[in-house]
Amino acid sequence: MEYQILAEFYDFLEKTTSRIQMTNALVELFKKTPKDLIDKVVYLSIGRIAPEYTGLDYNFSEKSALKALSSVLGISEHEIQKKLIETGDLGDAGKILYEEKGIKPQKKLTVEEVYDTLRKIAETTGYGSTKKKMDLFVSLLKKASPLEVKFLLRTITERLRLGIGDNTIMDALAVAFTGSKESRAIIERAYNITSDLGYVASVLVKEGLEGVKNIKIQIGRPIRPMLAERMAIPSFILQKLGGKAGAEYKYDGERIQVHRKGDTFYLFSRRLENITHQFPDLIEFLKKATPEEYILELEAVVIDPSSGAIRPFQDLMNRRVKYVTRFHIMMYPIAGFLFDIMYLNGEDLTLKPYPERRQILEKVVKTTDRINLAARKVVDNVDDLERFFLEAIENGCEGLVCKSLQPDSIYQAGKRGFLWIKYKRDYKSHLADTLDLVVVGAFYGKGQRAGKFGSLLMACYDPETDQFKTVCKVGTGFTEDDFNKLEEILSKHQIDHKHPRVNSILTADIWYEPYLVLEITGAELTLSPVHTCGWDKIKLNRGLGLRFPRFTGRYRFDKRPEDATTEKEIIEMYKNQIQIKV
Ligand code: ATP
């Protein structure tokens, strides 16, 4: 197949504004395409060389393209630059210059040759790769017509942008090879479970619709993610889900789809990029906690290993680096909260209802310090839903994902629907100041801090009742030295029951008499079902809690417990928080 056919098709598409015309043109193109080229034509038409999850890109800059053009045309880069400024597009500049120079292609370019050469360019990496890539591209330009040059230049610089979406391709495939759009659902399902339109097209032309129906989930090919709808009113959420829902914490981290077969792991991001290299630590944790062959989904967050507390999303962003080092792994420890399983030991689970999938997940995962299941509660009334929502916020989450428990609650790959409904906080606010809070209790830590405390229960002071009322659990911001120092100080104030002046709903593992004041910062104050500061004063049966609390490093030895921030001040701070609508 001549590449000129593709170039003319692209040229036509560039001029059309009608989706119907675009689909029709694609149908014609697909019909003309030899069977063994269909996948390549699909990839090239969406400006790629392989599905996105392979991460295969040309990595060829505009500057290199300009150089290649200059060497083929025998003119200076400056001259090309001038044409580029005139036309605003390198492809157009190349085409005009080819025409002006009257360049005659040495040979006809075929789609096979273009594809194979572009693929080699994409696969060439390492020492000397710039020169090798350049030589390969020059070899294509030498054989190209002016129109082909235009699209080769746009392709290599990743600016093809014909605007052909997945849906248009699927429509065109259905019409071209099955005669109508009726088969579209089958094609779409195959795409949703493989994320590879080229592959689906190739099966369709070679094996027909039956072949597409038989496409199975495969380890290494990401499943397109199921997405949630959003609703803001809990009673509506429950109603929509049939009066009952599996409410899960909505962790604010990075969604990761994990594929495992023995010791081989693939990790895919929400956008289905291959991010396996970014989480070597997570893979080690998963090896210990999960079975040998599966595809599952989790939300990765950064935690404080000693308390298990979730750290803010910004901390996770520090893991978004090209090369993850021991430093990143140590400074930003990862934990995974598993929330779905789509495949297990050769069996596709996506068509099983959610309660069954969750049950399977619970059965096959051996939870550890770092690998846990998403916290979940089955709720059937607004009060429970709200309480669980506030608890989620309190624990550093964004809110809840409420999931359908109905028999039709399948894993809807690639779809946003009401089988999952997210319930998030609508407002974001900022804490204007730090708080000076009193240590009144502690909770045992995990991992290295097992048997010792991992987080501290902190309280404000209420002069009216002469009570210390809790505001947060803090496990973040402490160095190893801090832990040693705190142990030494606090051991002298340990008591075997809650201090009578402490007003707490939470039951600490260790209690202290109110003595030590620490400076604590946090993201914001929120309504809380478990902290007693401001109880009933803003909302019935709710207090105020501090989100993402962190020790600033300042010991307020200069303050007595009664000099701590007061309940009244905290209520004021809550009211004064700047409310920004998201
Ligand atoms: P958002 O920006 O709200 O995260 P989104 O478009 O990325 O939205 P949605 O499907 O709308 O995705 O919302 C669900 C997202 O919440 C998932 O993509 C996932 O990353 C995250 N998440 C966290 N915890 C869970 C959970 N328990 N179940 C499902 N998704 C969860």
Coordinates of C-alpha atoms and ligand atoms in Angstrom, one line a residue:
M1 CA 0.0 0.0 0.0
E2 CA 1.4 3.4 -1.0
Y3 CA 2.0 5.9 1.7
Q4 CA 0.6 8.5 -0.7
I5 CA -2.9 7.0 -0.1
L6 CA -2.6 7.8 3.6
A7 CA -1.2 11.2 2.9
E8 CA -4.1 12.1 0.6
F9 CA -6.5 10.8 3.2
Y10 CA -4.9 12.9 5.9
D11 CA -5.0 15.9 3.5
F12 CA -8.7 15.4 3.0
L13 CA -9.4 15.0 6.7
E14 CA -7.6 18.2 7.4
K15 CA -10.1 20.0 5.4
T16 CA -13.3 18.4 6.5
T17 CA -15.3 19.6 9.5
S18 CA -18.0 17.0 9.4
R19 CA -17.7 13.9 11.5
I20 CA -19.8 11.9 9.1
Q21 CA -17.5 12.7 6.3
M22 CA -14.5 11.8 8.5
T23 CA -16.1 8.5 9.3
N24 CA -17.0 7.8 5.7
A25 CA -13.4 8.6 4.6
L26 CA -12.1 6.3 7.3
V27 CA -14.4 3.5 6.2
E28 CA -13.1 3.8 2.6
L29 CA -9.5 3.9 3.8
F30 CA -10.0 0.8 6.0
K31 CA -11.6 -1.1 3.1
K32 CA -8.6 -0.3 0.9
T33 CA -6.1 -1.4 3.5
P34 CA -4.5 -4.9 3.2
K35 CA -5.4 -7.1 6.1
D36 CA -2.0 -7.3 7.6
L37 CA -1.6 -3.5 7.5
I38 CA -4.8 -2.5 9.3
D39 CA -3.2 -2.2 12.8
K40 CA -0.4 0.0 11.4
V41 CA -2.8 2.2 9.5
V42 CA -4.9 2.6 12.7
Y43 CA -1.8 3.6 14.7
L44 CA -0.5 6.0 12.1
S45 CA -3.9 7.6 11.7
I46 CA -4.0 8.5 15.4
G47 CA -0.5 9.8 15.2
R48 CA 1.1 6.9 17.1
I49 CA 3.4 4.0 16.3
A50 CA 1.9 1.6 19.0
P51 CA -0.8 1.9 21.7
E52 CA -0.1 4.6 24.2
Y53 CA 0.5 2.1 27.1
T54 CA 3.6 0.9 25.4
G55 CA 5.2 4.3 26.0
L56 CA 6.7 4.1 22.5
D57 CA 7.3 7.6 21.2
Y58 CA 9.5 9.0 18.5
N59 CA 11.4 11.4 20.8
F60 CA 12.4 13.4 17.8
S61 CA 12.5 17.2 18.2
E62 CA 11.4 19.8 15.8
K63 CA 15.0 20.9 15.6
S64 CA 16.1 17.4 14.5
A65 CA 13.3 17.4 11.9
L66 CA 14.5 20.7 10.6
K67 CA 18.1 19.4 10.3
A68 CA 16.9 16.3 8.5
L69 CA 15.0 18.5 6.0
S70 CA 18.0 20.8 5.5
S71 CA 20.2 17.8 4.7
V72 CA 17.8 16.4 2.1
L73 CA 17.1 19.8 0.5
G74 CA 20.6 21.0 0.6
I75 CA 19.6 24.3 2.0
S76 CA 20.4 26.0 5.3
E77 CA 18.4 25.5 8.5
H78 CA 18.0 29.2 8.6
E79 CA 16.1 29.2 5.2
I80 CA 13.8 26.5 6.5
Q81 CA 13.3 28.4 9.7
K82 CA 12.2 31.4 7.6
K83 CA 9.6 29.3 5.8
L84 CA 8.5 27.9 9.1
I85 CA 7.8 31.4 10.4
E86 CA 5.9 32.2 7.2
T87 CA 3.7 29.1 7.3
G88 CA 3.6 28.5 11.1
D89 CA 3.9 24.7 10.5
L90 CA 6.9 22.6 9.7
G91 CA 4.8 20.2 7.6
D92 CA 3.5 23.0 5.4
A93 CA 7.0 24.5 5.2
G94 CA 8.5 21.2 4.1
K95 CA 5.8 20.6 1.5
I96 CA 6.3 24.1 -0.1
L97 CA 10.1 23.8 -0.1
Y98 CA 9.9 20.4 -1.8
E99 CA 7.6 21.8 -4.4
E100 CA 9.8 24.9 -4.9
K101 CA 12.9 22.8 -5.2
G102 CA 11.1 20.4 -7.6
I103 CA 12.4 17.5 -5.6
K104 CA 11.6 14.2 -7.3
P105 CA 11.2 11.2 -4.9
Q106 CA 13.7 8.5 -5.5
K107 CA 11.2 5.7 -5.1
K108 CA 7.6 5.2 -4.0
L109 CA 7.1 5.0 -0.3
T110 CA 5.0 2.2 1.1
V111 CA 3.0 2.2 4.4
E112 CA 5.1 -0.8 5.5
E113 CA 8.3 1.0 4.9
V114 CA 7.1 4.1 6.6
Y115 CA 5.8 2.2 9.6
D116 CA 8.8 0.0 10.0
T117 CA 11.2 2.9 9.8
L118 CA 9.2 5.1 12.2
R119 CA 9.1 2.2 14.5
K120 CA 12.9 1.8 14.4
I121 CA 13.2 5.5 15.1
A122 CA 10.9 5.1 18.2
E123 CA 12.9 2.0 19.4
T124 CA 16.3 3.6 19.0
T125 CA 17.6 4.8 22.3
G126 CA 20.9 5.3 24.1
Y127 CA 24.3 6.4 22.9
G128 CA 24.4 7.7 19.3
S129 CA 20.6 7.4 19.0
T130 CA 20.2 11.0 17.7
K131 CA 22.3 10.3 14.7
K132 CA 20.8 6.9 14.0
K133 CA 17.2 8.4 14.3
M134 CA 18.2 11.2 12.0
D135 CA 19.6 8.9 9.3
L136 CA 16.5 6.8 9.4
F137 CA 14.3 9.8 9.0
V138 CA 16.4 11.2 6.2
S139 CA 16.0 7.9 4.3
L140 CA 12.2 8.4 4.4
L141 CA 12.3 12.0 3.3
K142 CA 14.5 11.1 0.3
K143 CA 11.7 8.9 -1.0
A144 CA 8.8 11.2 -0.2
S145 CA 6.5 13.3 -2.4
P146 CA 5.8 16.9 -1.1
L147 CA 2.5 15.8 0.4
E148 CA 4.1 12.8 2.1
V149 CA 6.8 15.1 3.5
K150 CA 4.2 17.3 5.0
F151 CA 2.7 14.4 7.0
L152 CA 6.0 12.6 7.8
L153 CA 7.2 15.8 9.4
R154 CA 4.0 16.2 11.4
T155 CA 4.0 12.6 12.4
I156 CA 7.6 12.6 13.6
T157 CA 7.2 15.8 15.6
E158 CA 3.9 14.4 17.1
R159 CA 1.8 17.1 15.6
L160 CA -0.4 15.1 13.3
R161 CA -3.6 16.0 15.2
L162 CA -6.1 14.9 12.7
G163 CA -8.7 14.8 15.5
I164 CA -9.7 11.2 14.8
G165 CA -11.0 10.0 18.1
D166 CA -11.3 6.4 19.3
N167 CA -15.1 6.5 18.7
T168 CA -14.7 7.5 15.1
I169 CA -12.3 4.7 14.5
M170 CA -14.6 2.2 16.2
D171 CA -17.6 3.4 14.1
A172 CA -15.6 3.2 10.9
L173 CA -14.3 -0.3 11.7
A174 CA -17.8 -1.5 12.4
V175 CA -19.1 -0.1 9.1
A176 CA -16.2 -1.2 7.0
F177 CA -16.0 -4.8 8.2
T178 CA -19.4 -5.7 9.5
G179 CA -21.6 -3.5 7.4
S180 CA -23.3 -1.5 10.1
K181 CA -22.7 0.2 13.5
E182 CA -24.6 -2.5 15.3
S183 CA -21.4 -4.4 16.1
R184 CA -19.9 -1.3 17.6
A185 CA -20.6 -2.5 21.2
I186 CA -18.6 -5.7 20.7
I187 CA -15.7 -3.8 19.2
E188 CA -15.9 -1.3 22.0
R189 CA -15.8 -4.0 24.7
A190 CA -12.7 -5.5 23.1
Y191 CA -11.1 -2.1 23.0
N192 CA -12.0 -1.4 26.6
I193 CA -10.4 -4.6 27.9
T194 CA -7.2 -4.3 25.7
S195 CA -6.7 -0.5 25.2
D196 CA -5.4 -1.3 21.7
L197 CA -7.5 -0.3 18.8
G198 CA -4.9 -1.5 16.2
Y199 CA -5.0 -5.0 17.7
V200 CA -8.8 -5.1 17.8
A201 CA -8.9 -3.9 14.1
S202 CA -6.5 -6.6 13.2
V203 CA -8.5 -9.4 14.9
L204 CA -11.7 -8.0 13.2
V205 CA -10.3 -8.2 9.7
K206 CA -8.6 -11.5 10.2
E207 CA -11.2 -13.4 12.3
G208 CA -14.4 -11.4 12.0
L209 CA -16.7 -10.3 14.8
E210 CA -16.6 -13.8 16.4
G211 CA -12.8 -13.3 16.8
V212 CA -13.4 -9.9 18.4
K213 CA -16.0 -11.4 20.8
N214 CA -13.3 -13.9 21.8
I215 CA -10.7 -11.3 22.7
K216 CA -9.7 -11.8 26.3
I217 CA -8.2 -9.7 29.0
Q218 CA -4.4 -10.1 28.8
I219 CA -1.7 -9.5 31.4
G220 CA 0.3 -6.6 30.1
R221 CA -2.5 -4.9 28.2
P222 CA -4.2 -2.4 30.4
I223 CA -8.0 -2.4 30.9
R224 CA -9.5 1.1 30.3
P225 CA -10.6 2.3 33.7
M226 CA -14.1 2.4 35.1
L227 CA -15.0 5.9 36.2
A228 CA -17.4 7.4 38.6
E229 CA -20.2 9.9 38.2
R230 CA -20.5 12.7 40.8
M231 CA -23.4 13.6 43.1
A232 CA -23.5 16.1 45.9
I233 CA -26.5 15.0 48.0
P234 CA -26.2 11.8 50.0
S235 CA -29.9 11.0 49.9
F236 CA -29.8 11.2 46.1
I237 CA -26.7 8.9 46.0
L238 CA -28.5 6.3 48.1
Q239 CA -31.6 6.6 46.0
K240 CA -29.7 6.2 42.8
L241 CA -28.0 3.1 44.1
G242 CA -31.2 1.4 45.2
G243 CA -31.1 2.5 48.8
K244 CA -27.9 0.8 49.7
A245 CA -24.2 1.3 48.7
G246 CA -20.8 0.0 49.3
A247 CA -19.1 3.2 50.4
E248 CA -15.3 3.3 50.1
Y249 CA -12.8 5.9 51.1
K250 CA -11.8 8.0 48.1
Y251 CA -8.0 8.1 48.6
D252 CA -6.4 11.1 47.1
G253 CA -3.4 9.6 45.5
E254 CA -2.5 8.0 42.2
R255 CA -4.7 5.3 40.6
I256 CA -2.6 2.3 39.5
Q257 CA -3.7 -0.7 37.6
V258 CA -1.4 -3.6 38.6
H259 CA -0.8 -6.6 36.4
R260 CA 1.1 -9.5 37.8
K261 CA 2.2 -12.8 36.4
G262 CA 4.7 -14.5 38.7
D263 CA 7.5 -12.1 39.2
T264 CA 6.5 -9.9 36.2
F265 CA 4.7 -6.8 37.1
Y266 CA 3.2 -4.0 34.9
L267 CA 1.9 -0.9 36.6
F268 CA -0.3 1.5 34.6
S269 CA -1.4 5.0 35.5
R270 CA -5.0 6.4 35.2
R271 CA -4.0 7.5 31.6
L272 CA -2.7 3.9 31.0
E273 CA 1.0 4.9 30.8
N274 CA 3.4 2.3 31.9
I275 CA 4.7 3.5 35.2
T276 CA 6.2 0.2 36.4
H277 CA 9.7 1.7 37.0
Q278 CA 8.3 4.4 39.3
F279 CA 7.2 2.1 42.1
P280 CA 9.8 -0.6 42.8
D281 CA 8.9 -0.5 46.5
L282 CA 5.2 -1.0 45.8
I283 CA 6.0 -4.1 43.7
E284 CA 7.9 -5.6 46.5
F285 CA 5.0 -5.0 48.9
L286 CA 2.6 -6.5 46.4
K287 CA 4.8 -9.6 46.0
K288 CA 4.2 -10.4 49.6
A289 CA 0.5 -9.6 49.8
T290 CA -1.0 -10.8 46.5
P291 CA -1.5 -14.0 44.5
E292 CA 0.6 -14.9 41.5
E293 CA -1.6 -13.8 38.5
Y294 CA -4.1 -11.0 38.5
I295 CA -5.1 -7.5 37.4
L296 CA -6.3 -5.2 40.1
E297 CA -6.6 -1.6 40.9
L298 CA -5.3 0.4 43.8
E299 CA -4.8 4.0 44.9
A300 CA -1.2 4.7 45.9
V301 CA -0.6 7.3 48.6
V302 CA 2.3 8.4 50.6
I303 CA 2.1 7.5 54.3
D304 CA 3.9 7.9 57.5
P305 CA 5.1 4.3 58.1
S306 CA 5.1 4.7 61.9
S307 CA 1.5 5.7 62.2
G308 CA 0.1 4.6 58.9
A309 CA -1.3 8.1 58.5
I310 CA -1.9 9.3 54.9
R311 CA 0.3 12.2 53.8
P312 CA -1.0 14.9 51.5
F313 CA -1.2 14.4 47.7
Q314 CA 1.7 16.9 47.2
D315 CA 4.0 14.4 48.9
L316 CA 3.1 11.8 46.2
M317 CA 4.0 14.3 43.5
N318 CA 7.6 14.1 44.7
R319 CA 7.6 10.5 43.4
R320 CA 6.8 11.7 39.9
V321 CA 10.4 11.7 38.7
K322 CA 12.1 10.0 35.9
Y323 CA 14.4 8.0 38.1
V324 CA 13.2 6.8 41.4
T325 CA 16.0 6.6 43.9
R326 CA 16.4 5.2 47.4
F327 CA 16.0 8.8 48.6
H328 CA 12.5 9.0 47.1
I329 CA 11.5 5.6 48.4
M330 CA 12.7 6.6 51.9
M331 CA 11.3 10.1 52.0
Y332 CA 8.0 9.3 50.4
P333 CA 6.9 5.8 51.5
I334 CA 4.1 4.4 49.5
A335 CA 1.1 2.4 50.5
G336 CA -1.5 0.9 48.2
F337 CA -5.2 0.7 48.9
L338 CA -6.8 -1.9 46.7
F339 CA -10.3 -1.3 45.5
D340 CA -11.0 -3.6 42.6
I341 CA -9.9 -6.9 40.9
M342 CA -10.7 -7.5 37.3
Y343 CA -8.8 -10.7 36.5
L344 CA -7.6 -13.7 38.6
N345 CA -5.7 -16.8 37.5
G346 CA -6.9 -16.7 33.9
E347 CA -10.5 -15.7 34.8
D348 CA -12.1 -12.5 33.7
L349 CA -13.9 -11.0 36.7
T350 CA -15.1 -7.8 35.0
L351 CA -18.6 -9.1 34.4
K352 CA -19.1 -10.2 38.0
P353 CA -21.0 -7.9 40.3
Y354 CA -19.0 -5.6 42.6
P355 CA -19.8 -7.4 45.9
E356 CA -18.4 -10.6 44.5
R357 CA -15.3 -8.9 43.2
R358 CA -14.7 -7.2 46.6
Q359 CA -15.2 -10.6 48.3
I360 CA -12.6 -12.1 46.0
L361 CA -10.2 -9.3 46.7
E362 CA -10.7 -9.7 50.5
K363 CA -10.1 -13.5 50.1
V364 CA -6.9 -13.4 48.0
V365 CA -5.1 -10.4 49.5
K366 CA -3.0 -10.8 52.6
T367 CA -3.0 -7.3 53.9
T368 CA 0.2 -5.8 55.3
D369 CA 1.4 -2.5 56.7
R370 CA 1.7 -1.2 53.1
I371 CA -1.0 -3.1 51.2
N372 CA -4.5 -2.7 52.4
L373 CA -8.0 -2.8 51.0
A374 CA -9.9 0.5 50.6
A375 CA -11.8 1.1 53.8
R376 CA -15.4 0.3 53.2
K377 CA -18.7 0.3 54.8
V378 CA -22.1 -0.9 53.5
V379 CA -24.5 2.0 54.2
D380 CA -28.2 2.2 53.8
N381 CA -29.0 5.6 55.4
V382 CA -27.9 9.2 55.1
D383 CA -26.6 9.4 58.6
D384 CA -24.2 6.5 58.2
L385 CA -23.1 7.8 54.8
E386 CA -22.3 11.2 56.2
R387 CA -20.5 9.9 59.2
F388 CA -18.4 7.6 57.0
F389 CA -17.7 10.5 54.7
L390 CA -16.5 12.7 57.5
E391 CA -14.4 9.8 58.8
A392 CA -12.8 9.5 55.3
I393 CA -12.0 13.2 55.3
E394 CA -10.6 13.0 58.7
N395 CA -8.3 10.2 57.6
G396 CA -6.8 12.3 54.8
C397 CA -9.2 11.2 52.0
E398 CA -11.1 13.2 49.4
G399 CA -14.4 11.8 50.3
L400 CA -16.2 8.6 49.2
V401 CA -16.8 6.5 46.2
C402 CA -20.2 4.9 46.7
K403 CA -20.6 1.7 44.7
S404 CA -23.6 -0.1 43.5
L405 CA -24.3 -3.5 45.2
Q406 CA -26.9 -4.5 42.6
P407 CA -26.5 -7.7 40.4
D408 CA -25.6 -5.5 37.4
S409 CA -22.7 -3.8 39.1
I410 CA -20.1 -5.1 36.7
Y411 CA -16.7 -3.5 36.2
Q412 CA -17.6 -1.1 33.3
A413 CA -14.3 -0.8 31.6
G414 CA -13.7 2.6 29.9
K415 CA -17.0 4.0 31.1
R416 CA -18.2 6.8 33.4
G417 CA -21.4 5.7 35.0
F418 CA -23.6 5.7 38.0
L419 CA -22.5 2.3 39.3
W420 CA -19.8 4.3 41.1
I421 CA -20.8 7.7 42.5
K422 CA -18.1 10.0 44.0
Y423 CA -19.0 12.2 46.9
K424 CA -16.3 14.8 47.5
R425 CA -16.0 17.9 49.5
D426 CA -17.2 20.9 47.5
Y427 CA -15.1 23.4 49.3
K428 CA -11.4 23.7 50.0
S429 CA -10.2 26.0 52.7
H430 CA -6.9 26.9 54.2
L431 CA -5.7 26.9 57.7
A432 CA -4.4 30.4 58.5
D433 CA -2.2 29.6 61.5
T434 CA -0.5 26.8 63.4
L435 CA -2.1 25.3 66.6
D436 CA -0.5 24.7 69.9
L437 CA -2.0 21.5 71.1
V438 CA -1.6 19.3 74.2
V439 CA -0.6 15.6 74.0
V440 CA -3.3 13.6 75.8
G441 CA -2.7 10.1 74.4
A442 CA -1.0 8.0 71.9
F443 CA -1.6 5.1 69.4
Y444 CA 0.8 2.3 68.8
G445 CA 2.8 2.4 65.6
K446 CA 3.5 -0.1 62.9
G447 CA 6.6 -1.5 61.2
Q448 CA 9.7 -0.2 62.9
R449 CA 7.6 1.5 65.5
A450 CA 5.6 -1.5 66.5
G451 CA 5.2 -1.6 70.3
K452 CA 6.0 2.1 70.6
F453 CA 3.7 5.0 69.8
G454 CA 3.3 6.0 66.2
S455 CA 0.9 8.9 66.5
L456 CA -0.2 11.2 69.3
L457 CA -3.7 12.3 70.3
M458 CA -3.7 16.1 70.4
A459 CA -6.2 18.4 72.2
C460 CA -7.0 22.1 72.6
Y461 CA -8.1 23.7 75.8
D462 CA -11.5 24.8 76.8
P463 CA -11.3 27.2 79.8
E464 CA -15.1 27.2 80.3
T465 CA -15.2 23.6 81.1
D466 CA -11.5 23.3 82.0
Q467 CA -11.3 20.4 79.6
F468 CA -8.9 19.3 76.9
K469 CA -10.8 18.4 73.8
T470 CA -9.3 16.4 70.9
V471 CA -8.6 18.0 67.5
C472 CA -6.4 15.4 65.7
K473 CA -4.1 12.4 65.7
V474 CA -0.6 13.4 64.5
G475 CA 2.0 11.0 63.3
T476 CA 3.8 13.2 60.7
G477 CA 6.7 15.5 61.0
F478 CA 8.6 13.6 63.7
T479 CA 12.2 12.7 63.2
E480 CA 13.8 9.7 64.9
D481 CA 15.3 12.1 67.5
D482 CA 11.8 13.5 68.1
F483 CA 10.4 10.1 68.8
N484 CA 13.2 9.3 71.3
K485 CA 12.8 12.7 73.0
L486 CA 9.0 12.4 73.1
E487 CA 9.2 8.9 74.6
E488 CA 11.5 10.2 77.3
I489 CA 9.3 13.2 78.2
L490 CA 6.0 11.5 77.9
S491 CA 6.9 8.3 79.9
K492 CA 7.0 10.5 83.0
H493 CA 3.4 11.6 82.4
Q494 CA 1.8 8.2 81.3
I495 CA -1.3 7.2 83.2
D496 CA -3.3 4.0 82.9
H497 CA -6.7 5.6 82.0
K498 CA -8.0 8.7 80.3
H499 CA -7.2 11.8 82.3
P500 CA -10.5 13.2 83.8
R501 CA -10.0 16.6 82.2
V502 CA -9.6 15.0 78.7
N503 CA -12.7 14.8 76.7
S504 CA -12.2 12.2 74.0
I505 CA -14.4 9.9 71.9
L506 CA -11.3 8.1 70.6
T507 CA -9.8 5.5 72.9
A508 CA -6.0 5.9 72.9
D509 CA -3.6 3.0 73.4
I510 CA -1.6 5.0 75.9
W511 CA -3.0 7.9 78.0
Y512 CA -1.0 10.9 79.3
E513 CA -1.8 13.6 81.7
P514 CA -2.0 16.9 79.8
Y515 CA 1.4 18.3 80.0
L516 CA 3.4 18.7 76.8
V517 CA 2.4 21.3 74.2
L518 CA 3.5 20.9 70.6
E519 CA 3.1 23.2 67.6
I520 CA 1.0 21.6 64.9
T521 CA 0.2 22.7 61.5
G522 CA -2.4 21.2 59.1
A523 CA -4.2 21.7 55.9
E524 CA -7.6 22.8 57.2
L525 CA -10.3 22.3 59.9
T526 CA -13.2 20.2 59.0
L527 CA -16.3 18.8 60.7
S528 CA -15.5 15.6 62.5
P529 CA -17.5 12.8 64.0
V530 CA -14.6 11.7 66.3
H531 CA -13.0 14.9 67.7
T532 CA -14.6 16.7 70.6
C533 CA -13.3 20.2 70.0
G534 CA -16.4 22.4 69.2
W535 CA -18.7 19.5 69.7
D536 CA -22.4 20.5 68.9
K537 CA -21.3 24.1 68.5
I538 CA -21.2 24.2 64.7
K539 CA -23.3 21.1 63.9
L540 CA -25.1 18.6 66.1
N541 CA -23.1 15.5 66.9
R542 CA -20.0 16.9 65.1
G543 CA -16.8 18.4 66.4
L544 CA -13.9 19.9 64.5
G545 CA -10.8 18.0 63.3
L546 CA -7.6 19.1 61.7
R547 CA -6.8 17.5 58.4
F548 CA -3.2 16.4 57.5
P549 CA -1.8 17.5 60.8
R550 CA 2.0 17.7 61.1
F551 CA 4.4 18.5 63.9
T552 CA 6.3 21.6 63.0
G553 CA 9.3 20.6 65.1
R554 CA 8.6 23.2 67.8
Y555 CA 8.2 22.0 71.3
R556 CA 6.3 24.6 73.3
F557 CA 8.0 24.1 76.6
D558 CA 7.2 27.7 77.2
K559 CA 3.6 26.9 77.4
R560 CA 1.5 25.2 80.0
P561 CA -1.3 23.0 78.8
E562 CA -3.7 25.7 79.7
D563 CA -1.9 28.0 77.4
A564 CA -2.7 25.8 74.4
T565 CA -4.9 27.1 71.6
T566 CA -8.4 27.3 72.9
E567 CA -11.6 25.7 71.6
K568 CA -13.0 29.1 71.0
E569 CA -10.0 30.1 68.9
I570 CA -10.3 27.0 66.8
I571 CA -14.0 27.6 66.2
E572 CA -13.2 31.1 65.1
M573 CA -10.5 29.8 62.8
Y574 CA -12.9 27.3 61.3
K575 CA -15.4 30.1 60.6
N576 CA -12.7 32.3 59.1
Q577 CA -11.2 29.8 56.8
I578 CA -11.2 31.2 53.3
Q579 CA -13.8 29.2 51.4
I580 CA -12.9 28.6 47.8
K581 CA -15.3 26.9 45.6
V582 CA -13.4 24.2 43.7
Ligands
ATP1 P1 -11.1 12.6 40.4 O1 -10.4 13.8 39.9 O2 -12.3 12.9 41.3 O3 -10.2 11.6 41.1 P2 -11.2 11.0 38.0 O4 -11.8 11.4 36.8 O5 -9.8 10.7 38.1 O6 -11.8 11.9 39.2 P3 -13.4 9.3 38.8 O7 -13.7 7.9 38.3 O8 -14.3 10.3 38.5 O9 -11.9 9.6 38.4 O10 -13.3 9.2 40.4 C1 -12.8 8.0 40.9 C2 -11.3 8.1 41.2 O11 -11.0 8.1 42.5 C3 -10.5 7.0 40.6 O12 -10.0 7.3 39.3 C4 -9.4 6.7 41.6 O13 -8.2 7.3 41.2 C5 -9.9 7.4 42.8 N1 -10.2 6.5 43.9 C6 -9.7 6.6 45.2 N2 -10.2 5.7 46.0 C7 -11.1 4.9 45.3 C8 -11.9 3.8 45.5 N3 -12.0 3.3 46.8 N4 -12.6 3.3 44.5 C9 -12.5 3.8 43.3 N5 -11.8 4.9 42.9 C10 -11.0 5.4 43.9

